[in-house]
mmCIF file of C-alpha atoms in Angstrom:
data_model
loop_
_atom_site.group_PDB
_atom_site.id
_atom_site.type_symbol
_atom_site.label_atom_id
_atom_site.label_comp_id
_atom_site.label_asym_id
_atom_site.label_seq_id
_atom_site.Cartn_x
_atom_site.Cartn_y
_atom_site.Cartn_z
ATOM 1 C CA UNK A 1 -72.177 145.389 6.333
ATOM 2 C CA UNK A 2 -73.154 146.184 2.756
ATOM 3 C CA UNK A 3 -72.931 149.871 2.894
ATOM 4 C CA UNK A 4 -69.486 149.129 4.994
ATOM 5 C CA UNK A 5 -68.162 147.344 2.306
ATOM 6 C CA UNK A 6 -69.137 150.079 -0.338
ATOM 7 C CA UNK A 7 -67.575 152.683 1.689
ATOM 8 C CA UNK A 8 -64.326 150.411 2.349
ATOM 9 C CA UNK A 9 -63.905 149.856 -1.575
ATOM 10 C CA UNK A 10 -63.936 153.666 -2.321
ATOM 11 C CA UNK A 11 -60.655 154.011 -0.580
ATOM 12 C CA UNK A 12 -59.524 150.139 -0.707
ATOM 13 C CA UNK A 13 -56.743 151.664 -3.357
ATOM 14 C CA UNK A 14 -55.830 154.784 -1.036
ATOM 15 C CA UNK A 15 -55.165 152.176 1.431
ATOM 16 C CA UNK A 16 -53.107 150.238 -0.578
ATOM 17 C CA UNK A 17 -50.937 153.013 -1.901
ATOM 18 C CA UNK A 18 -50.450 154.548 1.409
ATOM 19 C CA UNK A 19 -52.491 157.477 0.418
ATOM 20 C CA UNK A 20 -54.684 157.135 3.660
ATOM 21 C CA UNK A 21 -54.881 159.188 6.883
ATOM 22 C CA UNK A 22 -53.916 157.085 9.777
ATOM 23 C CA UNK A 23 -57.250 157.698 11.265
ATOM 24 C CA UNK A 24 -58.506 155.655 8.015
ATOM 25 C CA UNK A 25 -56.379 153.479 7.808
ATOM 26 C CA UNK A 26 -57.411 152.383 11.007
ATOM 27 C CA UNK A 27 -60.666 152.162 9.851
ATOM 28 C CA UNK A 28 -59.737 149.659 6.760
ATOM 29 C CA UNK A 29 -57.737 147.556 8.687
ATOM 30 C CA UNK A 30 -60.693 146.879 11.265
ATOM 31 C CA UNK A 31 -63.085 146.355 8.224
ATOM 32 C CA UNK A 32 -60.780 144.083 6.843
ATOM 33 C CA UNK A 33 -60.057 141.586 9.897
ATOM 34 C CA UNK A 34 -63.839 140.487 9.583
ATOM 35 C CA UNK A 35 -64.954 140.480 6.361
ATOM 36 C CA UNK A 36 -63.499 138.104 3.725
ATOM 37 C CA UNK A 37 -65.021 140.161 0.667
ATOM 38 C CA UNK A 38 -62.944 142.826 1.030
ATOM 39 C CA UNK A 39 -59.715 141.057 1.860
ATOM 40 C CA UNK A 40 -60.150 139.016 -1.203
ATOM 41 C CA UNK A 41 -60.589 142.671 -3.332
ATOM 42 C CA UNK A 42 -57.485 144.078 -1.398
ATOM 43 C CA UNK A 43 -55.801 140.478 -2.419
ATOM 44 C CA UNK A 44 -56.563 140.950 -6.174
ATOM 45 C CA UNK A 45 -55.215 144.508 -6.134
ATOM 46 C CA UNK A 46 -52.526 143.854 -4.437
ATOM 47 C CA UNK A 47 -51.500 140.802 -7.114
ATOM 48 C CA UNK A 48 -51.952 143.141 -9.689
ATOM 49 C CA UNK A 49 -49.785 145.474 -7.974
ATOM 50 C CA UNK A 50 -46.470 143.755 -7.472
ATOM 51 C CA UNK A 51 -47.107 141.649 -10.997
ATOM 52 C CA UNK A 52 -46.331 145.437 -12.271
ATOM 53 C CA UNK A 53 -44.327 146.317 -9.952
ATOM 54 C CA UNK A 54 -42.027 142.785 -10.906
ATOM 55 C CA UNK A 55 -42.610 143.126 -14.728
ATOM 56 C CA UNK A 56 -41.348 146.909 -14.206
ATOM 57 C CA UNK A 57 -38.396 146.434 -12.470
ATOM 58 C CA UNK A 58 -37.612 143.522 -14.446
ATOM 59 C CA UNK A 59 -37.989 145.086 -17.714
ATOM 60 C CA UNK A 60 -35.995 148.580 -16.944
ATOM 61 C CA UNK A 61 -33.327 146.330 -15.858
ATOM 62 C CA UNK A 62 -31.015 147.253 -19.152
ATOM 63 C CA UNK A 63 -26.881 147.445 -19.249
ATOM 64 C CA UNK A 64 -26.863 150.280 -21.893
ATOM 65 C CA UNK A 65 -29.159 152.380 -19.797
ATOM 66 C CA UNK A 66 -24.999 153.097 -17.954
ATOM 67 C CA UNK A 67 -24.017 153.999 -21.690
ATOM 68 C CA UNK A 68 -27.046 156.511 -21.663
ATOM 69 C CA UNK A 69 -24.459 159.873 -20.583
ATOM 70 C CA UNK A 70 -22.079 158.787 -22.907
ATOM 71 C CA UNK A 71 -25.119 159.410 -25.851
ATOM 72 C CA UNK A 72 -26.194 163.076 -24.430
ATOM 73 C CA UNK A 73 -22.952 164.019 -24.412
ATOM 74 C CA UNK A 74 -22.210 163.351 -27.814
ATOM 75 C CA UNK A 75 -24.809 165.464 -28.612
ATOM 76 C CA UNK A 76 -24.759 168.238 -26.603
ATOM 77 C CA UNK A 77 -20.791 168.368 -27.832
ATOM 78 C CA UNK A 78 -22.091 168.046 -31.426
ATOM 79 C CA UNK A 79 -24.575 171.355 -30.958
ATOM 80 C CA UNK A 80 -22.402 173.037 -28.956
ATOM 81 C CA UNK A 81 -19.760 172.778 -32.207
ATOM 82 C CA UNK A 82 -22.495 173.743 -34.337
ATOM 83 C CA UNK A 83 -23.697 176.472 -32.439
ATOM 84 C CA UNK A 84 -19.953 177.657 -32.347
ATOM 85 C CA UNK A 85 -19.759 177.754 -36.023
ATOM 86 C CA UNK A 86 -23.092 179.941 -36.787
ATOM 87 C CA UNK A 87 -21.648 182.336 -33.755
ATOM 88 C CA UNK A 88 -18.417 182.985 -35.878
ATOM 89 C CA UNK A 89 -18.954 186.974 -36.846
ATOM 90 C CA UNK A 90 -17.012 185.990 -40.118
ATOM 91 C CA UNK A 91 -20.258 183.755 -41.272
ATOM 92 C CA UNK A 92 -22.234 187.098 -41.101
ATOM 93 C CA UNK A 93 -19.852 188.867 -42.980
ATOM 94 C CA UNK A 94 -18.958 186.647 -45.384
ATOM 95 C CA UNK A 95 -22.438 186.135 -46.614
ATOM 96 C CA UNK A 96 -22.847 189.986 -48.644
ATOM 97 C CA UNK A 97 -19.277 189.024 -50.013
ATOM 98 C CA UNK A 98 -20.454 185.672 -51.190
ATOM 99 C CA UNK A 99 -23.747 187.101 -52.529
ATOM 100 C CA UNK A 100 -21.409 189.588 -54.126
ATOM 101 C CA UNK A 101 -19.133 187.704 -56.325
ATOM 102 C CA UNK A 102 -22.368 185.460 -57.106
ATOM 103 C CA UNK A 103 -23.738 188.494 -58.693
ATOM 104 C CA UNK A 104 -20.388 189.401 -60.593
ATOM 105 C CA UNK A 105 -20.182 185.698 -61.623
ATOM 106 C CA UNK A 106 -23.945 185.946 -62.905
ATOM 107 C CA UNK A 107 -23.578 189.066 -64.649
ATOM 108 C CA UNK A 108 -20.310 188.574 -66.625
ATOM 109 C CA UNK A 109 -21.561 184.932 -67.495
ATOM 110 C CA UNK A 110 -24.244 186.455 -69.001
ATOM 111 C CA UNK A 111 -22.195 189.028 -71.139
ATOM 112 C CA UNK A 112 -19.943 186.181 -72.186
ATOM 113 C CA UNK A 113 -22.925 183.689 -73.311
ATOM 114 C CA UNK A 114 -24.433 186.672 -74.933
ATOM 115 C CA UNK A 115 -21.172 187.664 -77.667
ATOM 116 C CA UNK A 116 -21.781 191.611 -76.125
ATOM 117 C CA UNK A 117 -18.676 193.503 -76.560
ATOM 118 C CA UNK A 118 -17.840 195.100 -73.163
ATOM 119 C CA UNK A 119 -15.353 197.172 -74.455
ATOM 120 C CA UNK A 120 -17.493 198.472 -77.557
ATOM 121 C CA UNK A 121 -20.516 199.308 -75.133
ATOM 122 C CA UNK A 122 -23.258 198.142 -77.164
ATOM 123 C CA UNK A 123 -26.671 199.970 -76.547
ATOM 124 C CA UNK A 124 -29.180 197.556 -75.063
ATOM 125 C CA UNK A 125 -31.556 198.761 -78.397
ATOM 126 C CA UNK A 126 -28.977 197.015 -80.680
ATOM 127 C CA UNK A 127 -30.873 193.588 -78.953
ATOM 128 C CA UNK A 128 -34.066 192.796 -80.815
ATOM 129 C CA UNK A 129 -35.974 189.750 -79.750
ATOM 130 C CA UNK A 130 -36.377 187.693 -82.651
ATOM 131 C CA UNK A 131 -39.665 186.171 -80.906
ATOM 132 C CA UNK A 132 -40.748 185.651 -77.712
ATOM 133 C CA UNK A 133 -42.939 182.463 -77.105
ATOM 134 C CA UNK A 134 -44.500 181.033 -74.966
ATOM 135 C CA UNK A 135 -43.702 177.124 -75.075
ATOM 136 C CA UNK A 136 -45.815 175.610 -72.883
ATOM 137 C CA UNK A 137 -46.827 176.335 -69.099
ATOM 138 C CA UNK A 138 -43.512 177.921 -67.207
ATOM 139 C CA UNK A 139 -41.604 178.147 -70.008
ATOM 140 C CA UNK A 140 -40.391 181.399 -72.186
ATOM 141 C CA UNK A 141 -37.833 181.079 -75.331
ATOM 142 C CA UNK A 142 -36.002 184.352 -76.094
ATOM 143 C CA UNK A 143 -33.846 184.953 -79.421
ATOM 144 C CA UNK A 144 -31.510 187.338 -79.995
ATOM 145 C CA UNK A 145 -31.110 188.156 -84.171
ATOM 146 C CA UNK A 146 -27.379 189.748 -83.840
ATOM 147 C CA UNK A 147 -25.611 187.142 -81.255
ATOM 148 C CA UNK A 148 -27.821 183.706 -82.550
ATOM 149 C CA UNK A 149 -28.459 183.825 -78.633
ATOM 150 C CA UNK A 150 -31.412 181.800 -77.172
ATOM 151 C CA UNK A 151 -32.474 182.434 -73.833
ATOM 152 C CA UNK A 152 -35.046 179.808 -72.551
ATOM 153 C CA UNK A 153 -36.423 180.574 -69.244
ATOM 154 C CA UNK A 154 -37.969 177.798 -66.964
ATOM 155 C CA UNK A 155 -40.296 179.557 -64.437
ATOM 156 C CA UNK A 156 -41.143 177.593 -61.249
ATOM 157 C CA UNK B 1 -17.261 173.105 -23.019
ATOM 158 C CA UNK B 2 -16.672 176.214 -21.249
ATOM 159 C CA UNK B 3 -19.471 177.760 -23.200
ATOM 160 C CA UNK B 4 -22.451 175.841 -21.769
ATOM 161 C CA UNK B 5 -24.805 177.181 -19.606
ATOM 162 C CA UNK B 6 -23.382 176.692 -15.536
ATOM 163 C CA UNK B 7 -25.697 175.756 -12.414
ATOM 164 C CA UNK B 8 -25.000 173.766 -9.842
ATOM 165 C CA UNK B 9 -25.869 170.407 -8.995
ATOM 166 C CA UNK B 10 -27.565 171.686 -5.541
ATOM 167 C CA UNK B 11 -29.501 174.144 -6.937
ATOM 168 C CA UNK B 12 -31.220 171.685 -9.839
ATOM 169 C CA UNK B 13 -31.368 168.954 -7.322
ATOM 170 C CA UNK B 14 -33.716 167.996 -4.593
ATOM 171 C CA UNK B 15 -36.458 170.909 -4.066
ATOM 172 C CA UNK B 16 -35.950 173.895 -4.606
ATOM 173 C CA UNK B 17 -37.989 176.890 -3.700
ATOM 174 C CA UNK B 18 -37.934 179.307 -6.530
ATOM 175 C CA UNK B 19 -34.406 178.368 -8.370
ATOM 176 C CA UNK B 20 -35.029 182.458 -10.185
ATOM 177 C CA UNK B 21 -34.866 183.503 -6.976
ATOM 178 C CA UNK B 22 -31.962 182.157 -6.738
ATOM 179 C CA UNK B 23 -30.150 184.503 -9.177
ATOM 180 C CA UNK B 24 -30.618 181.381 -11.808
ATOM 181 C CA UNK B 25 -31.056 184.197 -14.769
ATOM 182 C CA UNK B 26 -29.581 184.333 -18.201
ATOM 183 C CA UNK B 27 -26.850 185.834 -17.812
ATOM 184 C CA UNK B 28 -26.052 184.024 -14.619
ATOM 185 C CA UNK B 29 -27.132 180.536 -14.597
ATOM 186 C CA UNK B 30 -24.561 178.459 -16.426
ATOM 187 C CA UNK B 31 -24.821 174.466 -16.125
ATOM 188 C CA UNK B 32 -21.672 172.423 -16.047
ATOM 189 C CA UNK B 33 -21.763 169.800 -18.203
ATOM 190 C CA UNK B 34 -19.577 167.609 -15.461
ATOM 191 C CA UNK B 35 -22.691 168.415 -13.129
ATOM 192 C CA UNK B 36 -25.158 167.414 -15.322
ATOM 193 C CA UNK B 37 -23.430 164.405 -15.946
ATOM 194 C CA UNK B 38 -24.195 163.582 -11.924
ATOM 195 C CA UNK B 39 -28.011 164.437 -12.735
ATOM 196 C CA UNK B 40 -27.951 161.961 -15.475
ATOM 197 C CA UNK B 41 -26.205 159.420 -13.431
ATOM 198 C CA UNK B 42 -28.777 159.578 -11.310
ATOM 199 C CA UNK B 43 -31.863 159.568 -12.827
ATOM 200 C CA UNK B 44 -31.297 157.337 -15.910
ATOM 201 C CA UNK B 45 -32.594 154.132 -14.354
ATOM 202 C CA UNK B 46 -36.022 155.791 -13.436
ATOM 203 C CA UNK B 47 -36.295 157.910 -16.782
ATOM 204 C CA UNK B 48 -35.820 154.609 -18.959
ATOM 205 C CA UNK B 49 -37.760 152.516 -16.825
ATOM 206 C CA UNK B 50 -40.869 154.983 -17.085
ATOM 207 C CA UNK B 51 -39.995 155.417 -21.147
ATOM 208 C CA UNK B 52 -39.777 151.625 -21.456
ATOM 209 C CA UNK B 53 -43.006 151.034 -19.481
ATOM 210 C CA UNK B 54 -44.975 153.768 -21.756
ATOM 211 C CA UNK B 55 -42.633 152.304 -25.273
ATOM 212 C CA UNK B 56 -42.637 148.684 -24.448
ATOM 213 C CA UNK B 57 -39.115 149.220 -26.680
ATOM 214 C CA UNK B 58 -35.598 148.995 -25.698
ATOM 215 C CA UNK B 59 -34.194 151.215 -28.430
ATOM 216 C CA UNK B 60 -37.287 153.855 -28.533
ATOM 217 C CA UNK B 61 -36.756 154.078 -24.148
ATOM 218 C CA UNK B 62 -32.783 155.116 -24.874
ATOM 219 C CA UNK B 63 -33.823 157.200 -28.133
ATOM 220 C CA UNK B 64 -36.302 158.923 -25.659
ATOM 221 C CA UNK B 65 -34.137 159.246 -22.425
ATOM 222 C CA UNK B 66 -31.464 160.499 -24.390
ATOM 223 C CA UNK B 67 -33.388 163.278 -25.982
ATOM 224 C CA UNK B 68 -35.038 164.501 -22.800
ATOM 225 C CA UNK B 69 -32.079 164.902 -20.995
ATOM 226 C CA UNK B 70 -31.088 166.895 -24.079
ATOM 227 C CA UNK B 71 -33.635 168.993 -23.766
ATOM 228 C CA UNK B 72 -33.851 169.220 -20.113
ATOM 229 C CA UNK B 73 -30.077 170.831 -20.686
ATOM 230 C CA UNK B 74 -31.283 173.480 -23.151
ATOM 231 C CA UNK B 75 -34.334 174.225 -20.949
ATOM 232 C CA UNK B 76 -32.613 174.443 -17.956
ATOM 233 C CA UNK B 77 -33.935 178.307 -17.614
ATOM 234 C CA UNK B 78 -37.183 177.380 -18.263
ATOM 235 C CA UNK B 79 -36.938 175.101 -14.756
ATOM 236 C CA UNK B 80 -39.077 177.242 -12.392
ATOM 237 C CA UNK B 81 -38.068 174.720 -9.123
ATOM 238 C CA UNK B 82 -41.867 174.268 -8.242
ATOM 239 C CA UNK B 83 -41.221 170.492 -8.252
ATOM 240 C CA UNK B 84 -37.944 168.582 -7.880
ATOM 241 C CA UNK B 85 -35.676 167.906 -10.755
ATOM 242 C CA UNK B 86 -36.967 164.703 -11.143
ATOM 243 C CA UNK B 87 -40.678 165.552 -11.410
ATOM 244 C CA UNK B 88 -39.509 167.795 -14.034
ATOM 245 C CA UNK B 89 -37.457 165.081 -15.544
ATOM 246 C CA UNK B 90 -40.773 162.660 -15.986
ATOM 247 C CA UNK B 91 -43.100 165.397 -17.497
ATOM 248 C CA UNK B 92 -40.429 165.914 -20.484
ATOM 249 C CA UNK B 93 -39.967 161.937 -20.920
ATOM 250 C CA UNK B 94 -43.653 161.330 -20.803
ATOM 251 C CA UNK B 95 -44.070 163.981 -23.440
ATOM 252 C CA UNK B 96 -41.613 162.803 -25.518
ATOM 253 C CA UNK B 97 -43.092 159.406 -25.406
ATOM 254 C CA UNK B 98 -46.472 161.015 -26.527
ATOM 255 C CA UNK B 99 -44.964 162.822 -28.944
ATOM 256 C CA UNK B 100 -43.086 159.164 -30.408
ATOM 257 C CA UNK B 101 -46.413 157.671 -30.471
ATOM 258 C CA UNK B 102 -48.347 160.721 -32.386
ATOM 259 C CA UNK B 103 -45.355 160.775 -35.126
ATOM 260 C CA UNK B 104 -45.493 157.087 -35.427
ATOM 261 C CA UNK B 105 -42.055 156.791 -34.787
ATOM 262 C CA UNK B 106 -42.342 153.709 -32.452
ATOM 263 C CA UNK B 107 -40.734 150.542 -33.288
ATOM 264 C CA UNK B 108 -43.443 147.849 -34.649
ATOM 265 C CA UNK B 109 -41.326 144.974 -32.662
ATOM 266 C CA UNK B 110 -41.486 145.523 -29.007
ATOM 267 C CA UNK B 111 -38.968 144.214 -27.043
ATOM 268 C CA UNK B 112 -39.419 141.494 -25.324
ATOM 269 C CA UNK B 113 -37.853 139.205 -27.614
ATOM 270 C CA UNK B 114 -36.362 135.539 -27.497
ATOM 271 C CA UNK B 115 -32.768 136.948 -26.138
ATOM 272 C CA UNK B 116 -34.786 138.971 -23.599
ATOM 273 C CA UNK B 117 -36.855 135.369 -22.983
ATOM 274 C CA UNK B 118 -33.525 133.401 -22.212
ATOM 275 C CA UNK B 119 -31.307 135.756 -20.925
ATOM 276 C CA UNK B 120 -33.575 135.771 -17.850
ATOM 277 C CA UNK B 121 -33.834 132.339 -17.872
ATOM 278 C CA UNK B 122 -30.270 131.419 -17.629
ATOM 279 C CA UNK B 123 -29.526 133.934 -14.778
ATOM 280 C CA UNK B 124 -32.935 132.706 -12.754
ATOM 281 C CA UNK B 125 -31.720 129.110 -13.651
ATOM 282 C CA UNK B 126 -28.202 129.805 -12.130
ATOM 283 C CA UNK B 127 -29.866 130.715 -8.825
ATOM 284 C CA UNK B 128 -31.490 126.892 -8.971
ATOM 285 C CA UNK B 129 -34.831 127.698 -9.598
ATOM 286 C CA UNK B 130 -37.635 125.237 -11.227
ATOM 287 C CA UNK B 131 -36.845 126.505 -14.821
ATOM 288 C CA UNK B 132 -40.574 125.758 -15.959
ATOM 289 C CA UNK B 133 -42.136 127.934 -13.016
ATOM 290 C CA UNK B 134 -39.508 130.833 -14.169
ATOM 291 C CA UNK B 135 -40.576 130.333 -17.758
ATOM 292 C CA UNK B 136 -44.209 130.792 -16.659
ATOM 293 C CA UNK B 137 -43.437 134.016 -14.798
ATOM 294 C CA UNK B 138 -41.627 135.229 -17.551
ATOM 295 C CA UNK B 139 -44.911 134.326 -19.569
ATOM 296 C CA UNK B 140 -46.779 136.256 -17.152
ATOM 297 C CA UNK B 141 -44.391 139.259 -17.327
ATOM 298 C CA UNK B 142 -44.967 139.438 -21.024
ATOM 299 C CA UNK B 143 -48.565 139.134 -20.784
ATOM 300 C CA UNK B 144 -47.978 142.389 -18.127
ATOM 301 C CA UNK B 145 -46.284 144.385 -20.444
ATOM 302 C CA UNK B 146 -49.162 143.712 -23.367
ATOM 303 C CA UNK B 147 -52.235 144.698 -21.015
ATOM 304 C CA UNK B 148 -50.180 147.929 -19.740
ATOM 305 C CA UNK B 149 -49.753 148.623 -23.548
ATOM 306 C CA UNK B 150 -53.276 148.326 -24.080
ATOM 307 C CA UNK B 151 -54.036 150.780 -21.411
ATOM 308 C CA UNK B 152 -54.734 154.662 -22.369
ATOM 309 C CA UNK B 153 -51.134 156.230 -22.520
ATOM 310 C CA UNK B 154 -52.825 158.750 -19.594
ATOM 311 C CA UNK B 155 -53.877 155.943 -17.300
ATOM 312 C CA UNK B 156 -50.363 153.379 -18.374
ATOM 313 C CA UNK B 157 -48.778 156.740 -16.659
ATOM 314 C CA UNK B 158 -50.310 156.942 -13.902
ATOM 315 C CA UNK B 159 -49.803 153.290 -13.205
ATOM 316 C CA UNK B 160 -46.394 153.655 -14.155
ATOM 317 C CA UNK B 161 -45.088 156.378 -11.891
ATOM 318 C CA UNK B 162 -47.459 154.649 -9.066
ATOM 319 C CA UNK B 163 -46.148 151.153 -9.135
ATOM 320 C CA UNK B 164 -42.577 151.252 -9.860
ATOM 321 C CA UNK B 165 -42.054 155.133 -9.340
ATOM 322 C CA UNK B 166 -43.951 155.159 -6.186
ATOM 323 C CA UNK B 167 -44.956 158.045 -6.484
ATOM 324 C CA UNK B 168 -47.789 159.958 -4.332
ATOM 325 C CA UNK B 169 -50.616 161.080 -5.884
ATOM 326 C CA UNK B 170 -49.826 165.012 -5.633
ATOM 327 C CA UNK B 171 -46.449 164.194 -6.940
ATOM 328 C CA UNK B 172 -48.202 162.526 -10.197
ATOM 329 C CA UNK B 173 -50.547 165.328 -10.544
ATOM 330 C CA UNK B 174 -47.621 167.678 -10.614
ATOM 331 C CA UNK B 175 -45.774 165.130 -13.295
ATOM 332 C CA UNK B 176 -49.064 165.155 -15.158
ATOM 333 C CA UNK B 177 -50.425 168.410 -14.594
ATOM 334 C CA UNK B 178 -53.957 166.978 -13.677
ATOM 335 C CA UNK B 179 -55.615 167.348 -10.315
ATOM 336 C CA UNK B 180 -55.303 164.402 -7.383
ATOM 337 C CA UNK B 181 -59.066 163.496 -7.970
ATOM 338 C CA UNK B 182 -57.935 162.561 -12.020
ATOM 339 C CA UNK B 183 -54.925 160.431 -10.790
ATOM 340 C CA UNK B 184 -57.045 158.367 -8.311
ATOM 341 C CA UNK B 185 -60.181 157.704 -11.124
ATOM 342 C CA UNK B 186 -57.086 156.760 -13.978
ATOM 343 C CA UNK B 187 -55.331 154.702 -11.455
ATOM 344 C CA UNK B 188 -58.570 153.033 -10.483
ATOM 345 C CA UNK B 189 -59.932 152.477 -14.516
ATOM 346 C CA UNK B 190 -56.018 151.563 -15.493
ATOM 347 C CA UNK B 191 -56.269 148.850 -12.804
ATOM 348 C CA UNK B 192 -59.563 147.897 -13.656
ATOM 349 C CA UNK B 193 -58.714 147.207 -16.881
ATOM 350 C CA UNK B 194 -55.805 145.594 -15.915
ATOM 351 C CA UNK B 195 -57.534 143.122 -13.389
ATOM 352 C CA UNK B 196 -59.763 142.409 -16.355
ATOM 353 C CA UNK B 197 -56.881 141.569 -19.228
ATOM 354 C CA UNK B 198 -54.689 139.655 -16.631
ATOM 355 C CA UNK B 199 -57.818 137.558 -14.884
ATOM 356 C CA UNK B 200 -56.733 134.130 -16.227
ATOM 357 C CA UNK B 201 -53.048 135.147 -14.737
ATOM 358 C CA UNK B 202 -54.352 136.070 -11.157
ATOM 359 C CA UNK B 203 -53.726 133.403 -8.278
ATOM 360 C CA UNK B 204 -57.052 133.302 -7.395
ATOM 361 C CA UNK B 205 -57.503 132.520 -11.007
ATOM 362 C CA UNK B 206 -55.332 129.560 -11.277
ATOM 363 C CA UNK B 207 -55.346 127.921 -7.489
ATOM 364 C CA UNK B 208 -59.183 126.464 -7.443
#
């Protein structure tokens, strides 16, 4: 009866999740209607079984689970909108423009800072640097003697 | 709107036996979003269910759902219709849920709260039931929900897509992407484990 009982309890939880053959089952089920042991193990599984089962059902039971499309769609519509706006071929070509006029912006910033003369066309030799330190770690101070320009460069 | 990807309902849904084969390419397959609306409508319930069960959070469940449907819209090619939709469906939720408890991003409160507490007793009371016996089965419930959280996530699946999924065990191998033989030993050590944390709770327990 012992070894019965052993071999009943390996598949006690196929049984109970309908994972048997029918030819096993058969075999449970006759096991079961004479001895007590086993229908008490069977008992305690199946307790455990429907108390998570019950908690489950209970639990998932939520109202805003029906607002749950309503939140994917709002987001699909909001990448879909973004991904639009990266596919526009004007992006692509505006971005040498841009870079462009930032350059122009840079360089004639710098002429006007600097007192240079455009229209003169001073000789970058005119420039001598006054002295060139170094003040401290990322840091470089240049100073022009003809313009009273200081240049102070904060390397990251 | 037009833009997104187009498939139809019948090809995603149900079984399907090779959805490439099907001409599902990229530059064919397109899903409508009014379709995929449908596939949502009818898989929410299960998808939040299994994310609450693994999240034990109202809020992280939705925040989870939401994004794996999401995803499963991008991915759409990447379906290869070896399991049904919905298999498909639970492997991306159950990695998402993974992936919300590796980045820490769960919730500290979990969600059975006070409102949750009353709520069901007012509609059990309604129905004329001894208020004290529903308060202890709510009790009971809550004590449910704590052991499956202390179960390992892999064998709180398992359980999961067993019990309320009812699920077979090749279907949960597919989910999980583990053989039959790994399903039955987590089942078995999840409930185990279970039969040990909920002992005082058991009938047997509490009728002498």
């Amino acid at each position: 009866m012992k070894d019965r009982c052993a071999n009943i309890t390996k598949i006690l939880e196929r049984y109970l999740d309908g994972q048997l053959s029918s030819r096993k089952a058969l075999k449970v089920e006759a096991h079961l209607k004479e001895c007590r042991l086993c229908q008490g193990r069977l008992a305690e599984l199946e307790e455990i079984k429907s108390l998570v089962q019950e908690t489950l059902v209970d639990q998932a039971a939520d109202e805003r689970v029906q607002g749950l499309w309503q939140r994917v769609e709002t987001r699909l519509a909001g990448q879909e909108k973004q991904t639009a706006w990266f596919r526009w071929p004007w992006i692509f070509s505006l971005k040498p423009a841009l870079a462009m006029l930032l350059l122009i912006v840079a360089v004639a910033g710098f002429f006007a800072l600097s007192g240079i003369d455009l229209k003169k066309g001073p000789a970058l030799n005119e420039v001598t640097i006054l002295s060139l330190e170094n003040s401290g770690p990322g840091v470089m101070v240049f100073q022009s003697a003809e313009t009273d320009l200081t240049v102070i460069w904060i390397l990251s | 709107m037009n833009s997104w990807p187009r498939i139809s309902v019948k090809q995603l849904d149900g079984r399907m036996p090779g959805i490439e084969a099907k001409g599902l390419t990229e530059k064919s397959g397109r899903a409508d979003v009014e379709e995929f609306e449908l596939l949502v409508k009818k898989h929410q319930g299960k998808m939040y269910a299994l994310a609450f069960g693994m999240l034990h959070n109202r809020e992280d469940a939705l925040e989870v759902c939401q994004e794996a449907f999401v995803k499963a819209f991008q991915a759409v090619k990447s379906f290869r219709g070896q399991a049904t939709f919905g298999t498909w469906l639970y492997r991306i939720v159950l990695n998402l849920c993974i992936d919300f408890h590796r980045k820490g991003l769960t919730s500290r409160r979990a969600s059975w709260d006070q409102g949750h507490l009353e709520a069901g007793m007012s509609i059990m009371g309604q129905a004329g039931e001894d208020p004290l016996r529903q308060l202890e089965r709510q009790e009971i419930k809550k004590e449910v929900m704590e052991a499956l959280q202390r179960l390992p996530s892999e064998q709180r699946a398992c359980i999961i897509l067993r019990e309320l999924e009812d699920l077979s065990y090749k279907e949960i191998a597919r989910v999980l992407n583990c053989s039959q033989g790994t399903v039955m030993s987590r089942l078995h050590y999840g409930r185990e484990k279970l039969k040990e944390l909920l002992r005082p709770y058991l009938r047997r327990e509490r009728e002498p």
